[in-house]
PDB file of C-alpha atoms in Angstrom:
ATOM      1  CA  MET A 285      -1.043   4.437 -29.324  1.00  0.00           C
ATOM      2  CA  THR A 286      -2.203   1.986 -31.798  1.00  0.00           C
ATOM      3  CA  GLU A 287      -3.295  -1.628 -30.923  1.00  0.00           C
ATOM      4  CA  GLN A 288      -0.489  -4.062 -31.242  1.00  0.00           C
ATOM      5  CA  PRO A 289      -0.921  -7.636 -32.419  1.00  0.00           C
ATOM      6  CA  GLY A 290      -1.754  -9.842 -29.522  1.00  0.00           C
ATOM      7  CA  ASP A 291      -3.060  -6.792 -27.435  1.00  0.00           C
ATOM      8  CA  ALA A 292      -5.561  -8.446 -24.954  1.00  0.00           C
ATOM      9  CA  ARG A 293      -7.323  -5.147 -24.128  1.00  0.00           C
ATOM     10  CA  PRO A 294     -11.055  -5.677 -24.488  1.00  0.00           C
ATOM     11  CA  GLY A 295     -12.903  -3.525 -26.937  1.00  0.00           C
ATOM     12  CA  ALA A 296     -14.983  -1.936 -24.213  1.00  0.00           C
ATOM     13  CA  ALA A 297     -11.810  -0.399 -22.749  1.00  0.00           C
ATOM     14  CA  ALA A 298     -11.165   1.538 -26.002  1.00  0.00           C
ATOM     15  CA  ASN A 299     -12.526   4.730 -24.380  1.00  0.00           C
ATOM     16  CA  GLY A 300     -10.640   4.154 -21.253  1.00  0.00           C
ATOM     17  CA  ARG A 301      -7.186   3.229 -22.496  1.00  0.00           C
ATOM     18  CA  LEU A 302      -5.327   5.032 -19.691  1.00  0.00           C
ATOM     19  CA  SER A 303      -7.482   3.590 -16.974  1.00  0.00           C
ATOM     20  CA  TYR A 304      -7.116   0.218 -18.396  1.00  0.00           C
ATOM     21  CA  ALA A 305      -3.404   0.420 -18.632  1.00  0.00           C
ATOM     22  CA  ILE A 306      -3.325   1.633 -14.963  1.00  0.00           C
ATOM     23  CA  VAL A 307      -5.428  -1.345 -13.753  1.00  0.00           C
ATOM     24  CA  THR A 308      -3.379  -3.964 -15.645  1.00  0.00           C
ATOM     25  CA  LEU A 309      -0.134  -2.444 -14.520  1.00  0.00           C
ATOM     26  CA  ALA A 310      -1.399  -2.246 -10.872  1.00  0.00           C
ATOM     27  CA  ARG A 311      -2.496  -5.951 -11.079  1.00  0.00           C
ATOM     28  CA  ALA A 312       0.833  -7.011 -12.424  1.00  0.00           C
ATOM     29  CA  HIS A 313       2.844  -5.045  -9.910  1.00  0.00           C
ATOM     30  CA  ARG A 314       0.723  -6.162  -7.078  1.00  0.00           C
ATOM     31  CA  GLY A 315       0.959  -9.821  -8.089  1.00  0.00           C
ATOM     32  CA  PHE A 316       4.783  -9.678  -8.275  1.00  0.00           C
ATOM     33  CA  ALA A 317       4.849  -7.837  -4.868  1.00  0.00           C
ATOM     34  CA  ALA A 318       2.567 -10.325  -3.330  1.00  0.00           C
ATOM     35  CA  ALA A 319       4.863 -13.219  -4.389  1.00  0.00           C
ATOM     36  CA  LEU A 320       7.793 -11.357  -2.797  1.00  0.00           C
ATOM     37  CA  LEU A 321       5.778 -10.640   0.393  1.00  0.00           C
ATOM     38  CA  ARG A 322       4.645 -14.322   0.667  1.00  0.00           C
ATOM     39  CA  ASP A 323       8.449 -15.148   0.984  1.00  0.00           C
ATOM     40  CA  LEU A 324       8.554 -12.959   4.092  1.00  0.00           C
ATOM     41  CA  GLY A 325       5.325 -14.476   5.484  1.00  0.00           C
ATOM     42  CA  LEU A 326       3.391 -11.267   4.790  1.00  0.00           C
ATOM     43  CA  HIS A 327       0.198 -10.416   2.843  1.00  0.00           C
ATOM     44  CA  PRO A 328      -0.127  -7.415   0.610  1.00  0.00           C
ATOM     45  CA  GLY A 329      -0.710  -4.202   2.595  1.00  0.00           C
ATOM     46  CA  GLN A 330       0.968  -5.405   5.740  1.00  0.00           C
ATOM     47  CA  GLU A 331       4.278  -4.077   4.481  1.00  0.00           C
ATOM     48  CA  LEU A 332       2.710  -0.532   4.439  1.00  0.00           C
ATOM     49  CA  LEU A 333       1.703  -0.909   7.990  1.00  0.00           C
ATOM     50  CA  LEU A 334       5.073  -2.181   8.960  1.00  0.00           C
ATOM     51  CA  MET A 335       6.912   0.564   7.124  1.00  0.00           C
ATOM     52  CA  ARG A 336       4.729   3.176   8.999  1.00  0.00           C
ATOM     53  CA  LEU A 337       5.583   1.481  12.176  1.00  0.00           C
ATOM     54  CA  PHE A 338       9.356   1.415  11.347  1.00  0.00           C
ATOM     55  CA  ASP A 339       9.105   5.314  10.985  1.00  0.00           C
ATOM     56  CA  ARG A 340       7.242   5.701  14.302  1.00  0.00           C
ATOM     57  CA  ASP A 341       6.473   2.920  16.477  1.00  0.00           C
ATOM     58  CA  GLY A 342       3.456   3.039  18.756  1.00  0.00           C
ATOM     59  CA  GLN A 343       1.078   4.920  16.488  1.00  0.00           C
ATOM     60  CA  THR A 344      -2.603   4.412  17.092  1.00  0.00           C
ATOM     61  CA  GLN A 345      -4.629   2.146  14.950  1.00  0.00           C
ATOM     62  CA  SER A 346      -6.472   5.274  13.620  1.00  0.00           C
ATOM     63  CA  GLU A 347      -3.127   6.971  12.714  1.00  0.00           C
ATOM     64  CA  LEU A 348      -2.129   3.893  10.794  1.00  0.00           C
ATOM     65  CA  LEU A 349      -5.535   3.756   9.094  1.00  0.00           C
ATOM     66  CA  ASP A 350      -5.133   7.300   7.843  1.00  0.00           C
ATOM     67  CA  ALA A 351      -1.569   6.930   6.822  1.00  0.00           C
ATOM     68  CA  VAL A 352      -2.044   3.832   4.550  1.00  0.00           C
ATOM     69  CA  GLY A 353      -5.373   4.793   3.082  1.00  0.00           C
ATOM     70  CA  LEU A 354      -7.029   1.418   3.526  1.00  0.00           C
ATOM     71  CA  ASP A 355     -10.488   0.856   4.955  1.00  0.00           C
ATOM     72  CA  HIS A 356     -10.897   0.188   8.707  1.00  0.00           C
ATOM     73  CA  SER A 357     -11.794  -3.528   8.362  1.00  0.00           C
ATOM     74  CA  THR A 358      -8.797  -4.191   6.134  1.00  0.00           C
ATOM     75  CA  VAL A 359      -6.448  -2.543   8.560  1.00  0.00           C
ATOM     76  CA  SER A 360      -7.976  -4.283  11.614  1.00  0.00           C
ATOM     77  CA  LYS A 361      -7.788  -7.692   9.937  1.00  0.00           C
ATOM     78  CA  SER A 362      -4.181  -7.085   8.919  1.00  0.00           C
ATOM     79  CA  LEU A 363      -3.175  -5.959  12.365  1.00  0.00           C
ATOM     80  CA  ARG A 364      -4.936  -8.939  13.960  1.00  0.00           C
ATOM     81  CA  ARG A 365      -2.993 -11.331  11.465  1.00  0.00           C
ATOM     82  CA  MET A 366       0.209  -9.551  12.213  1.00  0.00           C
ATOM     83  CA  GLN A 367      -0.377  -9.741  16.010  1.00  0.00           C
ATOM     84  CA  ASP A 368      -1.184 -13.439  15.650  1.00  0.00           C
ATOM     85  CA  ALA A 369       2.090 -13.950  13.722  1.00  0.00           C
ATOM     86  CA  GLY A 370       4.049 -12.221  16.523  1.00  0.00           C
ATOM     87  CA  LEU A 371       4.987  -9.133  14.618  1.00  0.00           C
ATOM     88  CA  LEU A 372       3.287  -6.485  16.754  1.00  0.00           C
ATOM     89  CA  THR A 373       1.266  -5.819  19.797  1.00  0.00           C
ATOM     90  CA  ARG A 374      -1.762  -3.700  20.346  1.00  0.00           C
ATOM     91  CA  THR A 375      -2.328  -1.994  23.743  1.00  0.00           C
ATOM     92  CA  PRO A 376      -5.155   0.137  24.889  1.00  0.00           C
ATOM     93  CA  ASP A 377      -4.492   3.833  25.582  1.00  0.00           C
ATOM     94  CA  GLU A 378      -4.329   4.628  29.268  1.00  0.00           C
ATOM     95  CA  ARG A 379      -6.807   7.516  29.025  1.00  0.00           C
ATOM     96  CA  ASP A 380      -9.179   6.065  26.351  1.00  0.00           C
ATOM     97  CA  ARG A 381      -9.502   2.392  26.284  1.00  0.00           C
ATOM     98  CA  ARG A 382     -11.087   2.485  22.797  1.00  0.00           C
ATOM     99  CA  VAL A 383      -7.757   3.616  21.292  1.00  0.00           C
ATOM    100  CA  GLN A 384      -5.244   1.000  20.455  1.00  0.00           C
ATOM    101  CA  HIS A 385      -1.571   1.705  20.208  1.00  0.00           C
ATOM    102  CA  VAL A 386       0.432  -0.499  17.870  1.00  0.00           C
ATOM    103  CA  HIS A 387       4.086  -1.540  18.680  1.00  0.00           C
ATOM    104  CA  LEU A 388       6.349  -3.776  16.737  1.00  0.00           C
ATOM    105  CA  THR A 389       7.810  -6.787  18.402  1.00  0.00           C
ATOM    106  CA  ASP A 390      11.477  -7.841  17.857  1.00  0.00           C
ATOM    107  CA  ALA A 391      10.235 -10.171  15.090  1.00  0.00           C
ATOM    108  CA  GLY A 392       8.461  -7.189  13.594  1.00  0.00           C
ATOM    109  CA  GLN A 393      11.551  -5.058  13.734  1.00  0.00           C
ATOM    110  CA  ALA A 394      13.474  -7.785  12.194  1.00  0.00           C
ATOM    111  CA  LEU A 395      11.614  -7.389   8.966  1.00  0.00           C
ATOM    112  CA  ARG A 396      12.996  -3.837   8.343  1.00  0.00           C
ATOM    113  CA  ALA A 397      16.112  -4.888   6.300  1.00  0.00           C
ATOM    114  CA  PRO A 398      14.237  -7.661   4.415  1.00  0.00           C
ATOM    115  CA  LEU A 399      11.396  -5.288   3.563  1.00  0.00           C
ATOM    116  CA  ALA A 400      13.894  -2.652   2.272  1.00  0.00           C
ATOM    117  CA  ALA A 401      15.540  -5.361   0.113  1.00  0.00           C
ATOM    118  CA  LEU A 402      12.154  -6.399  -1.157  1.00  0.00           C
ATOM    119  CA  TRP A 403      11.307  -2.791  -2.207  1.00  0.00           C
ATOM    120  CA  SER A 404      14.657  -2.525  -3.873  1.00  0.00           C
ATOM    121  CA  GLU A 405      14.046  -5.836  -5.879  1.00  0.00           C
ATOM    122  CA  LEU A 406      10.571  -4.699  -6.787  1.00  0.00           C
ATOM    123  CA  ASP A 407      11.996  -1.451  -8.047  1.00  0.00           C
ATOM    124  CA  ARG A 408      14.860  -3.060  -9.867  1.00  0.00           C
ATOM    125  CA  VAL A 409      12.462  -5.461 -11.815  1.00  0.00           C
ATOM    126  CA  THR A 410       9.806  -2.813 -12.297  1.00  0.00           C
ATOM    127  CA  ALA A 411      12.220  -0.310 -13.894  1.00  0.00           C
ATOM    128  CA  HIS A 412      14.525  -2.813 -15.710  1.00  0.00           C
ATOM    129  CA  THR A 413      13.797  -1.515 -19.095  1.00  0.00           C
ATOM    130  CA  LEU A 414      13.357   2.225 -18.085  1.00  0.00           C
ATOM    131  CA  GLY A 415      15.856   4.983 -17.933  1.00  0.00           C
ATOM    132  CA  ALA A 416      16.095   7.284 -14.798  1.00  0.00           C
ATOM    133  CA  ASP A 417      14.260  10.017 -16.716  1.00  0.00           C
ATOM    134  CA  GLN A 418      11.423   7.701 -17.446  1.00  0.00           C
ATOM    135  CA  VAL A 419      11.221   6.554 -13.826  1.00  0.00           C
ATOM    136  CA  GLU A 420      10.977  10.112 -12.569  1.00  0.00           C
ATOM    137  CA  SER A 421       8.463  11.024 -15.137  1.00  0.00           C
ATOM    138  CA  PHE A 422       6.365   8.005 -14.386  1.00  0.00           C
ATOM    139  CA  ILE A 423       6.531   8.982 -10.515  1.00  0.00           C
ATOM    140  CA  THR A 424       5.457  12.526 -11.390  1.00  0.00           C
ATOM    141  CA  THR A 425       2.645  11.342 -13.696  1.00  0.00           C
ATOM    142  CA  ALA A 426       1.363   8.711 -11.168  1.00  0.00           C
ATOM    143  CA  SER A 427       1.262  11.205  -8.415  1.00  0.00           C
ATOM    144  CA  ALA A 428      -0.675  13.634 -10.518  1.00  0.00           C
ATOM    145  CA  ILE A 429      -3.161  10.959 -11.401  1.00  0.00           C
ATOM    146  CA  GLU A 430      -3.444   9.935  -7.735  1.00  0.00           C
ATOM    147  CA  ARG A 431      -4.134  13.549  -6.773  1.00  0.00           C
ATOM    148  CA  ALA A 432      -6.723  13.985  -9.451  1.00  0.00           C
ATOM    149  CA  VAL A 433      -8.630  10.838  -8.483  1.00  0.00           C
ATOM    150  CA  ALA A 434      -8.473  11.743  -4.803  1.00  0.00           C
ATOM    151  CA  HIS A 435      -9.725  15.218  -5.534  1.00  0.00           C
ATOM    152  CA  HIS A 436     -12.589  13.942  -7.643  1.00  0.00           C
ATOM    153  CA  ARG A 437     -13.465  11.440  -4.890  1.00  0.00           C
ATOM    154  CA  THR A 438     -13.379  14.182  -2.248  1.00  0.00           C
ATOM    155  CA  THR A 439     -15.541  16.513  -4.190  1.00  0.00           C
ATOM    156  CA  GLN A 440     -18.113  13.755  -4.929  1.00  0.00           C
ATOM    157  CA  GLU A 441     -18.353  12.995  -1.149  1.00  0.00           C
ATOM    158  CA  GLU A 442     -19.139  16.535  -0.164  1.00  0.00           C
ATOM    159  CA  PRO A 443     -22.791  17.353   0.719  1.00  0.00           C
ATOM    160  CA  ARG A 444     -24.613  19.207  -1.944  1.00  0.00           C
TER     161      ARG A 444
END
């Protein structure tokens, strides 16, 4: 890929073109998603928690943490905000009071259809200029990159 006129990529990114493209894509996509989420009164990341609860209400906070891949403080803060907004409740486990079960309220359940519509809109805008084969190729490539990064991170965290 040659540099195009008006390319805002900094020179220091020349040896990391793929990574720079991923970062700028993620920033643009996240910004658009955040604007759509704001219209629903949500913050980025909260939709991921809601979607997990739509699939299986009553999960523990730890299960949600593992499912969405965010750090503990981010999930805890998001759940607290969502509880304050009346979207969910957290109740201690009967056997182990340290374990919190997360349940959607009626208001949280009511976001199922609007969130599905939001994701459809996000996909429609994102893939507007792409063909179906390009979308599938991108999904495959993005998954491969995600696995490679996760594998590298895992091998770096192992004791030596």
